[in-house]
Coordinates of C-alpha atoms in Angstrom, one line a residue:
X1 CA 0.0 0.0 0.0
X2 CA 2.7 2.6 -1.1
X3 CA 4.8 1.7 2.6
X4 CA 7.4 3.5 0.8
X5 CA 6.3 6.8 0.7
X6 CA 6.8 9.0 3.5
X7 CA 3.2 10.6 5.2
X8 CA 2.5 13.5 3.6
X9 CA 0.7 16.8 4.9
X10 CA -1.8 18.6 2.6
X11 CA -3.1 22.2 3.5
X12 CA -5.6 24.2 1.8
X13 CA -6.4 28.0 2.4
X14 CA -10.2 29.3 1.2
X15 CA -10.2 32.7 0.4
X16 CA -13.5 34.3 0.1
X17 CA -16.0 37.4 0.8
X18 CA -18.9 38.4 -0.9
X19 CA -20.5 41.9 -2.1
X20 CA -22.6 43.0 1.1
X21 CA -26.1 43.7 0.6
X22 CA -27.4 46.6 2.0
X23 CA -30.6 47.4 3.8
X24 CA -33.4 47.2 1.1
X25 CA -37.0 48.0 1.5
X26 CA -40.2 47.0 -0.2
X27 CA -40.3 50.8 -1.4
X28 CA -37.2 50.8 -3.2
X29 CA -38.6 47.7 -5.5
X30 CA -38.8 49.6 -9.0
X31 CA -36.8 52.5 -8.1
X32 CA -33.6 51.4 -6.8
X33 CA -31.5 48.8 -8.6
X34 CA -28.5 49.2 -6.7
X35 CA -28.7 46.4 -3.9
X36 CA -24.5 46.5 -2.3
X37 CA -23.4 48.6 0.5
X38 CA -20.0 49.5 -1.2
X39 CA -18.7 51.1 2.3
X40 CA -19.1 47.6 3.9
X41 CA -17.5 46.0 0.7
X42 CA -14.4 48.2 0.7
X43 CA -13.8 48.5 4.6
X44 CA -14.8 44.5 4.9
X45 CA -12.2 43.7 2.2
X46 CA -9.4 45.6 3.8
X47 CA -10.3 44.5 7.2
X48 CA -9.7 40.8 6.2
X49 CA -6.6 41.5 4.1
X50 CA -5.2 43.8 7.0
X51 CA -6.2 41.8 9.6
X52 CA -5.5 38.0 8.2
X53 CA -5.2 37.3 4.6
X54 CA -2.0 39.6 4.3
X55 CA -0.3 38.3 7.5
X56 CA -1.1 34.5 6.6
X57 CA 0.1 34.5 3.3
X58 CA 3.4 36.4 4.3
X59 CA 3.9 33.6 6.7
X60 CA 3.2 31.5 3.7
X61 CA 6.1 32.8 1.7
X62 CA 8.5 32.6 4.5
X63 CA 7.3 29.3 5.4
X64 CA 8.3 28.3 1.4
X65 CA 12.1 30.5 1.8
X66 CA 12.9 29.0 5.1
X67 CA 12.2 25.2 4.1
X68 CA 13.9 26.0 0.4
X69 CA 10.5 25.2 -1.1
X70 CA 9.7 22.1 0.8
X71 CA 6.5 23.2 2.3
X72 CA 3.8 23.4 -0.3
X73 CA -0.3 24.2 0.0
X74 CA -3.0 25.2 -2.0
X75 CA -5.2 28.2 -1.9
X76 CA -8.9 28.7 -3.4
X77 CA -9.9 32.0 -4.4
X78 CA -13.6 33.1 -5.4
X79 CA -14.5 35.0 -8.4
X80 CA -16.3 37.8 -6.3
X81 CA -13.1 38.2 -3.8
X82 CA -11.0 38.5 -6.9
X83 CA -12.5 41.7 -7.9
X84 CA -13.1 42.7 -4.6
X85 CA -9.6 42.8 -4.2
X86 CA -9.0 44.0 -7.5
X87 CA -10.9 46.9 -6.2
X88 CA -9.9 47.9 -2.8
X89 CA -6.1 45.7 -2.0
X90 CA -4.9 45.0 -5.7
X91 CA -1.6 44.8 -3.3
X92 CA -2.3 41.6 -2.2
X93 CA -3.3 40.3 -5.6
X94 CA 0.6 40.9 -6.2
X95 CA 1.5 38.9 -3.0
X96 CA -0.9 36.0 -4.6
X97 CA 1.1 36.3 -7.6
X98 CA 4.4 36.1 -5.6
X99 CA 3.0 33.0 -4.2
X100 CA 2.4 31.8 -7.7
X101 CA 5.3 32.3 -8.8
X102 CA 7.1 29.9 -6.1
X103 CA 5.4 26.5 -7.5
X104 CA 4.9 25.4 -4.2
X105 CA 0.8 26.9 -3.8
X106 CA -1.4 25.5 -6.0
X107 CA -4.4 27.3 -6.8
X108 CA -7.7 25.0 -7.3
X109 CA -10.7 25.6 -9.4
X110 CA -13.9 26.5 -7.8
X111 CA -17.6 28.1 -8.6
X112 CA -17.1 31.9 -9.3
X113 CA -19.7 33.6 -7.2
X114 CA -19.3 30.5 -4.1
X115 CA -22.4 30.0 -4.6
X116 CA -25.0 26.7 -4.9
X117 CA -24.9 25.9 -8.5
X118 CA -23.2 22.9 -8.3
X119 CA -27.1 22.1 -6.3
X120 CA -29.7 23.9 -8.4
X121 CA -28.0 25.2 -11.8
X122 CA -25.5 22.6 -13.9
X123 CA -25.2 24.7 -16.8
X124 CA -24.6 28.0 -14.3
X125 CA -22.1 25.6 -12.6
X126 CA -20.2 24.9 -15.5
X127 CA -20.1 28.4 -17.2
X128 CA -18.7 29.7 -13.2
X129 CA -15.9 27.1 -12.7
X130 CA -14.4 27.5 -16.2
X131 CA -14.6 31.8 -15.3
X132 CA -13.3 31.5 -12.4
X133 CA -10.6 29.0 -13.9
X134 CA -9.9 31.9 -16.7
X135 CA -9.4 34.4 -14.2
X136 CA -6.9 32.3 -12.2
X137 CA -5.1 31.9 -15.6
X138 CA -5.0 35.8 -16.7
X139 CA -4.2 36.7 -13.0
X140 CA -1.6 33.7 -11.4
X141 CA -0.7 32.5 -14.9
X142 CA -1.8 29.0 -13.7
X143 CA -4.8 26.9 -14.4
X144 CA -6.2 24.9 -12.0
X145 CA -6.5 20.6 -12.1
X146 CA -7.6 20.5 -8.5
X147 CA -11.3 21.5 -7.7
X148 CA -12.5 22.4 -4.0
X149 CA -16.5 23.5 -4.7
X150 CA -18.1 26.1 -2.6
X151 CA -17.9 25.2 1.4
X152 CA -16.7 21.6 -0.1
X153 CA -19.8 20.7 -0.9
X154 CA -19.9 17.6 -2.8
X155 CA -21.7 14.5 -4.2
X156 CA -22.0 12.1 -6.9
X157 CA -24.0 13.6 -8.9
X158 CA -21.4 16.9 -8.7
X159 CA -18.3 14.6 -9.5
X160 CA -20.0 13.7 -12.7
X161 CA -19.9 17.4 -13.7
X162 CA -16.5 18.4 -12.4
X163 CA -15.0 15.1 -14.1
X164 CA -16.7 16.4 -17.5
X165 CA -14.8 19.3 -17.4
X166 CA -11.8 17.3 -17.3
X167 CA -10.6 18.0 -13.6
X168 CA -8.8 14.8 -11.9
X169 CA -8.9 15.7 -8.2
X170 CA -11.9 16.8 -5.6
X171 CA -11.1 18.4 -2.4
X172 CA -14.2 17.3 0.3
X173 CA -15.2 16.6 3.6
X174 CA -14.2 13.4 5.7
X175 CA -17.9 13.5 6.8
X176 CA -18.8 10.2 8.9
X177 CA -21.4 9.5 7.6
X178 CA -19.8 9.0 4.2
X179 CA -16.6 7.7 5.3
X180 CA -18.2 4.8 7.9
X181 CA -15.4 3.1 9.2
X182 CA -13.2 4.6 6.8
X183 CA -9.9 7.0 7.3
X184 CA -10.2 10.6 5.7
X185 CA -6.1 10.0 5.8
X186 CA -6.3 7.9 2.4
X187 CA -6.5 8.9 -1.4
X188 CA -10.5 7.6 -2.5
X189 CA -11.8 7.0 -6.2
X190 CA -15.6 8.4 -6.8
X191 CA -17.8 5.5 -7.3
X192 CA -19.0 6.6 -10.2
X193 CA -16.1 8.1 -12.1
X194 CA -13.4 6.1 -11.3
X195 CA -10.6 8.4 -12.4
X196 CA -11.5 11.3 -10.1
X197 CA -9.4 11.3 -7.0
X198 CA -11.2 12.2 -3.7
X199 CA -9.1 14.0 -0.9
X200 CA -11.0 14.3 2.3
X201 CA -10.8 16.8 4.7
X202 CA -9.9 15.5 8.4
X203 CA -12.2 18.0 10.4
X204 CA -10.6 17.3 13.8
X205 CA -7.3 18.1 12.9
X206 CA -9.1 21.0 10.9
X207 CA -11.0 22.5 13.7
X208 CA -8.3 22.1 16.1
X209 CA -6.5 25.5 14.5
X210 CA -9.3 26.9 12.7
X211 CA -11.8 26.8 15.6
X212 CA -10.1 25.4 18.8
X213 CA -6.7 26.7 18.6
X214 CA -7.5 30.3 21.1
X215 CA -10.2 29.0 23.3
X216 CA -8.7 28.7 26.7
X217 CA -11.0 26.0 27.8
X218 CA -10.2 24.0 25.5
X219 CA -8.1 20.6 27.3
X220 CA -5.0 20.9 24.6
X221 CA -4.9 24.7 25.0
X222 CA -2.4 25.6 24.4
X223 CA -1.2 24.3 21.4
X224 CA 2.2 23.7 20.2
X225 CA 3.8 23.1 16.7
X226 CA 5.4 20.2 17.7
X227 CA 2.2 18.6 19.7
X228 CA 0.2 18.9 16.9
X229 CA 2.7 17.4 14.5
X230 CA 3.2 14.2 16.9
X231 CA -0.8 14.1 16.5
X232 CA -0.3 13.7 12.7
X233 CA 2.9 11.5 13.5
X234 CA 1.3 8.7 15.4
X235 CA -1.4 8.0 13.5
X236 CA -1.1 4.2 11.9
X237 CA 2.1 4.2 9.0
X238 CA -0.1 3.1 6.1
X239 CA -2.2 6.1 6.6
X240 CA -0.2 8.3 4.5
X241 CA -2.1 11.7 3.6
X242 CA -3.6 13.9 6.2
X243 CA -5.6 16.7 4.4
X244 CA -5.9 20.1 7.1
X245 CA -8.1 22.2 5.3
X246 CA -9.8 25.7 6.3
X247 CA -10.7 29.6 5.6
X248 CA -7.7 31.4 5.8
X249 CA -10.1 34.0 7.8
X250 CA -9.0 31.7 10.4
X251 CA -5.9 33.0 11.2
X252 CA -6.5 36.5 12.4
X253 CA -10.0 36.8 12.6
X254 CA -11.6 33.5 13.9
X255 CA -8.0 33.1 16.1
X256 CA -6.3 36.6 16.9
X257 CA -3.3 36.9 16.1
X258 CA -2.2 38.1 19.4
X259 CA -2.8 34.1 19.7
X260 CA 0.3 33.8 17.8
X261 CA -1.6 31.2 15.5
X262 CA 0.8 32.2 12.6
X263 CA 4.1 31.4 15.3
X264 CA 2.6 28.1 15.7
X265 CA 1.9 27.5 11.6
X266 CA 5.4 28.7 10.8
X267 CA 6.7 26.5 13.3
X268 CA 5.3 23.6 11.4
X269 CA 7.9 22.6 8.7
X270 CA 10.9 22.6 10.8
X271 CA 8.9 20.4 13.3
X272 CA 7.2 18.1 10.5
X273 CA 10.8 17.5 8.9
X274 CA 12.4 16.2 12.7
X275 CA 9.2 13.7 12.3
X276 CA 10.1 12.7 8.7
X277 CA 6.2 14.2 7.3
X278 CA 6.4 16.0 4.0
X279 CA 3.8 18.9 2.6
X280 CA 2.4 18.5 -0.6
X281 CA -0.1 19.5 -3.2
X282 CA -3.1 17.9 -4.1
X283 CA -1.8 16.9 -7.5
X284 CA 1.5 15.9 -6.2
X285 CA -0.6 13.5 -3.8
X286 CA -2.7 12.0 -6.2
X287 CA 0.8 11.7 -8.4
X288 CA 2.7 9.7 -5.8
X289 CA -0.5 7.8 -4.1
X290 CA -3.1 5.7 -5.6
X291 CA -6.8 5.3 -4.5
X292 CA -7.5 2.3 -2.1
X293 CA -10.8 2.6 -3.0
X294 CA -13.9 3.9 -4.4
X295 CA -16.7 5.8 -2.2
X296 CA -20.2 6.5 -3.1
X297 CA -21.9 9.8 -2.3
X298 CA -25.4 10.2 -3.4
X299 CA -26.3 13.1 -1.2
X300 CA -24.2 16.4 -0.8
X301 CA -22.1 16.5 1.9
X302 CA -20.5 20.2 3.3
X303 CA -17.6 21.3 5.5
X304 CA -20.5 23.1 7.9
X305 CA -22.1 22.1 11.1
X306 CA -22.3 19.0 12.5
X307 CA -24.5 17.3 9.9
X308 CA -21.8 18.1 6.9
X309 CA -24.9 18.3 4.5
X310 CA -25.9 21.3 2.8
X311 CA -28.7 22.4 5.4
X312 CA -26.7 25.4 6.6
X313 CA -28.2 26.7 3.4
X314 CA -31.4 25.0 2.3
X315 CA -32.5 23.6 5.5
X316 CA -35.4 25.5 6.2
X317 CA -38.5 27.4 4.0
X318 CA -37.3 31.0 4.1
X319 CA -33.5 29.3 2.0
X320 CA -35.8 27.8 -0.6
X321 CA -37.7 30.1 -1.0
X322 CA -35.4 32.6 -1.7
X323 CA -33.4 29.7 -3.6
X324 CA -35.9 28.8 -6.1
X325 CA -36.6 32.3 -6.9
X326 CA -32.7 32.9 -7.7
X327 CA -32.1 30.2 -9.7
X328 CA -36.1 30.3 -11.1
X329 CA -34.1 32.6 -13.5
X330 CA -31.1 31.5 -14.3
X331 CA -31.6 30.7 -17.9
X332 CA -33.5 34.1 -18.5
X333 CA -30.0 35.5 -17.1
X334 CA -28.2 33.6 -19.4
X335 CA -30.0 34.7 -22.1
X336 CA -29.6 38.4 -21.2
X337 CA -26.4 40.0 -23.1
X338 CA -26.4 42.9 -20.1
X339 CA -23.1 42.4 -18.6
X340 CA -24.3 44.5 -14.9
X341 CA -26.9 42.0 -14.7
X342 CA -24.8 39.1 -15.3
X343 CA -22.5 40.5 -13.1
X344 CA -25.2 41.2 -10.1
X345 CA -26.4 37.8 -10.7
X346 CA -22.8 37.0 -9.7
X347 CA -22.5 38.5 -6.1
X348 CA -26.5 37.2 -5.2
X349 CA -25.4 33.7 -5.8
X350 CA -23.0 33.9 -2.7
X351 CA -23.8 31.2 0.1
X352 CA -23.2 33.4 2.8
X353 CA -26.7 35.3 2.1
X354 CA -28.6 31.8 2.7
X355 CA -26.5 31.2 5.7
X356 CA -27.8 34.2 7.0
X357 CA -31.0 33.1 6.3
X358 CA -30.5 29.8 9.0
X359 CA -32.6 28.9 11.9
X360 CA -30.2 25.7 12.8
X361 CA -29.0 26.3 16.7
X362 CA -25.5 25.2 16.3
X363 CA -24.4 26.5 19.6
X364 CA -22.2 28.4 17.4
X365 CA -23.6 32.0 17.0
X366 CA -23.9 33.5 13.4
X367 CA -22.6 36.5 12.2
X368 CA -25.6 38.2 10.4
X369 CA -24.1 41.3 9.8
X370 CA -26.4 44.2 9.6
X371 CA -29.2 41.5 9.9
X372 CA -31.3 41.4 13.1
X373 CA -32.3 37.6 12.5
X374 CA -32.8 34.6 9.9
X375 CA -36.1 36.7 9.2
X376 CA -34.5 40.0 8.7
X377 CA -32.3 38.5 6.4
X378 CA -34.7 37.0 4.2
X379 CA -36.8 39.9 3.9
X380 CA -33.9 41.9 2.6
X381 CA -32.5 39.3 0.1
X382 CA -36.3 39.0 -1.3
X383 CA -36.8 42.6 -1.7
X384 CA -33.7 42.6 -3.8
X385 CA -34.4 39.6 -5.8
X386 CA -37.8 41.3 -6.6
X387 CA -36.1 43.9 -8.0
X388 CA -33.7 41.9 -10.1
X389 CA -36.0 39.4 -11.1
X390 CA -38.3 42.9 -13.0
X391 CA -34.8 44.0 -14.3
X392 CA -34.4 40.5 -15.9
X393 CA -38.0 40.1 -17.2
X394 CA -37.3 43.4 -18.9
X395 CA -34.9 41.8 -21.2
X396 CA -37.0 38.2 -21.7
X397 CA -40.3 38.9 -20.4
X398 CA -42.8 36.6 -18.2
X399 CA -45.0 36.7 -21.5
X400 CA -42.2 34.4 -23.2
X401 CA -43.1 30.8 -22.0
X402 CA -40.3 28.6 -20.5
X403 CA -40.9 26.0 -23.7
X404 CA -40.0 29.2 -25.9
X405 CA -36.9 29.9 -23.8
X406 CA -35.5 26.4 -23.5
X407 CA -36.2 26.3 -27.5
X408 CA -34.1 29.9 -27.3
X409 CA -31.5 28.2 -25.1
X410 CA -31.1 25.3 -26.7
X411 CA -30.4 27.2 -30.2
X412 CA -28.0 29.8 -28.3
X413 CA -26.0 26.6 -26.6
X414 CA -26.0 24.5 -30.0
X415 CA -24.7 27.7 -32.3
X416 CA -21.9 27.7 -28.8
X417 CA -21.3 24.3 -29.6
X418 CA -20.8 24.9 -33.7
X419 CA -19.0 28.0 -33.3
X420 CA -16.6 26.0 -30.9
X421 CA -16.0 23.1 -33.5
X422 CA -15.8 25.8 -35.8
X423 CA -13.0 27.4 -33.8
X424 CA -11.3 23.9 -33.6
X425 CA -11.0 22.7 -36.9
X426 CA -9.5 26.2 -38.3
X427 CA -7.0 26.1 -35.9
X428 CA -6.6 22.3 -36.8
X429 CA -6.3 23.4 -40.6
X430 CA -3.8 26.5 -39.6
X431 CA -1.4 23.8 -38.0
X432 CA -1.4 21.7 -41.5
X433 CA -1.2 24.5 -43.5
X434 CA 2.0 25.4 -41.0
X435 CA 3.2 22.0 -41.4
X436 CA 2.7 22.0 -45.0
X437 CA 4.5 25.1 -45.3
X438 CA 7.4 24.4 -43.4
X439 CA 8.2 21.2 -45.3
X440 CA 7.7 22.8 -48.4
X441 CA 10.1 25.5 -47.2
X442 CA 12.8 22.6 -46.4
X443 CA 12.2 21.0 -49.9
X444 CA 12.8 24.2 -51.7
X445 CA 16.6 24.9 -49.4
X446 CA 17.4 20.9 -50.6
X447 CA 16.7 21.5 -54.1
X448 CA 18.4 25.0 -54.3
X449 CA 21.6 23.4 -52.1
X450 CA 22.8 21.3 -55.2
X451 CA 22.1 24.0 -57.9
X452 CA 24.1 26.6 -56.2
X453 CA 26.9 23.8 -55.7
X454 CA 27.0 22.8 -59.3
X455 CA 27.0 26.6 -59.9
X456 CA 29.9 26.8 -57.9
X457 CA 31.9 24.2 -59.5
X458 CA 30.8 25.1 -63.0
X459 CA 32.5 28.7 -62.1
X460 CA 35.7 27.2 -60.7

């Protein structure tokens, strides 16, 4: 069972905020089609780059200079945080790049908005991984293999789709449920598409710096570098791959920093090396291990709460509601050519707004920001979504039936299709019409070689 390879540590860093709505009344239906509170956007933004995602990734780079490029990670980045940043800390788009540039962070593929398509939209699914996968390209100059969907949700049904799109790696949760009897610290096949690697997340190990690591009452408090590496140490030798993922919002915001939380991850190479553990990327895991087996998930499983399922955001009647009235116009948003809309349609996709909307009791609180309750929040989000929905019926309006639209849709995605062929075979035809030229250019230097030597000799 690969005994020769030495245990292996893989981290991965989510990076993500969304556009804050702001407060939006029944009256302002019609009149107002501006729904974002840019102060909160900008000042949010900052905050989290000031505060943690600036810090944490400088610890990141020294992390990669001190070990002479042994440690290694990856890092997801939404579509919506990308421009946010773009906006309001373009710096740190440069440290991302820096990080880039090392070849030890590998950035993973993920939906653009970090949203729920994956759940209720596959074509809107598709159209925001491959964006999102674009924008990593033109920004990082990498494109992504790995996938890590929105909060790690994951199932089945969704590895079909990420599989399609020719990605060979899924980062998920080691939910129990799933796993059984199973260890989270082994590479997994998806049942149904065998050559999709599944790395699951080990939530203990997780949780213990993401959530634990400050809380004084906590019985491990404090912890140590070199504790936590003997953790990941003694666990059995076969077990060979130990997957710590998180939200880099964890280190400075969920754990101070005055916890020295980024002490205790910088301390981790030096101690993982005395143990004999390596870091690596997800590709480079799924390069040097093989799956030991196949595991079915026929239900969507989630980083979030205790249930790992998907009912931090569709759990109760207020999320579906507002759900199926988002994505009850998805293909009328497709259809529109207005690029504010698409773009709006964007930033209301993010989960966070249907997490608001929660009524679980976690015994965690959650951070509702300007909203009072689960109620407050829904209110808000359907005012909005009242508004967007006319906007978007101005362009294809109600009075087009959805058998005319998917008649519409089906055109617009077939002439997608041809024009894509199309776009294939003329590049195909430029390559032979290259070749052709280039042999043709070596036939013409043989033939004029002996000419201009018989010249030669008929001048001597």
């Amino acid at each position: 069972m690969n005994k020769h390879i030495m245990k292996t540590i893989c981290f991965y860093f989510e990076i993500h905020q969304m556009f804050n709505l702001k407060r939006y009344r029944f009256f302002d239906i019609d009149y107002d089609h501006y729904y974002f509170d840019d102060f909160a956007n900008e000042t949010n933004i900052e905050d989290a780059v000031t505060k943690s995602y600036g810090p944490t990734v400088d610890a990141l780079l020294d992390m990669i200079i001190n070990s002479d490029g042994r440690f290694k990670f990856a890092i997801g980045v939404s579509g919506t945080t990308l421009e946010l940043l773009e906006m309001h800390a373009p710096d740190f788009i440069e440290k991302l790049k820096r990080l880039a540039d090392t070849k030890c962070c590998e950035f993973v593929a993920q939906p653009y908005s970090y949203g729920l398509s994956s759940i209720y939209d596959e074509v809107g699914f598709i159209d925001e991984v491959k964006r999102l996968s674009k924008k990593v390209k033109q920004l990082f100059n990498v494109t992504p293999t790995v996938f890590a969907n929105s909060n790690l949700i994951y199932s089945d049904e969704i590895g079909a789709l990420v599989s399609s799109m020719g990605y060979k790696v899924v980062l998920t949760e080691g939910a129990k449920h799933i796993l059984g009897w199973k260890s989270p610290h082994y590479v997994y096949s998806s049942a149904q598409n065998p050559s999709l690697a599944l790395l699951f997340r080990d939530f203990k190990l997780s949780d213990d710096i993401s959530l634990r690591f400050s809380d004084s009452s906590w019985n491990e408090y404090p912890l140590f570098a070199d504790r936590y590496i003997d953790w990941i140490a003694s666990t059995p030798a076969e077990e060979q791959v130990i997957n710590i993922f998180m939200d880099m919002s964890a280190f400075g915001m969920a754990q101070p920093l005055s916890s020295n939380i980024l002490e205790f991850l910088k301390a981790l190479p030096a101690c993982a090396e005395q143990r004999g553990l390596t870091f690596s990327t997800p590709t480079e895991v799924v390069r040097k291990l093989k799956p030991v087996s196949s595991i079915d998930v026929p239900h969507p499983i989630s980083w979030c709460d205790e249930e790992r399922d998907t009912s931090s955001w569709n759990g109760n009647v207020l999320q579906r509601e507002a759900l199926g009235k988002l994505y009850g116009i998805a293909e009328r948003v497709r259809m529109c050519d207005n690029r504010l809309v698409k773009q709006v349609w964007d930033y209301l996709q993010a989960s966070d707004y249907f997490h608001y909307m929660s009524t679980k009791n976690t015994g965690i609180g959650i951070n509702r920001g300007i909203f009072d309750s689960p109620y407050d929040a829904f209110t808000n989000y359907m005012n909005v979504i009242a508004d967007f929905i006319e906007r978007v019926n101005s362009f294809y309006p109600e009075g087009i039936d959805n058998e005319q639209l998917d008649s519409l849709t089906q055109t617009i995605r077939n002439q997608s299709t041809e024009i894509e062929k199309l776009t294939k075979e003329l590049a195909d035809s430029e390559k032979k019409v290259k070749k052709y030229e280039t042999a043709m250019a070596k036939a013409e230097a043989k033939a004029v070689k002996p000419a201009k030597t018989a010249q030669r000799k008929k001048s001597e």
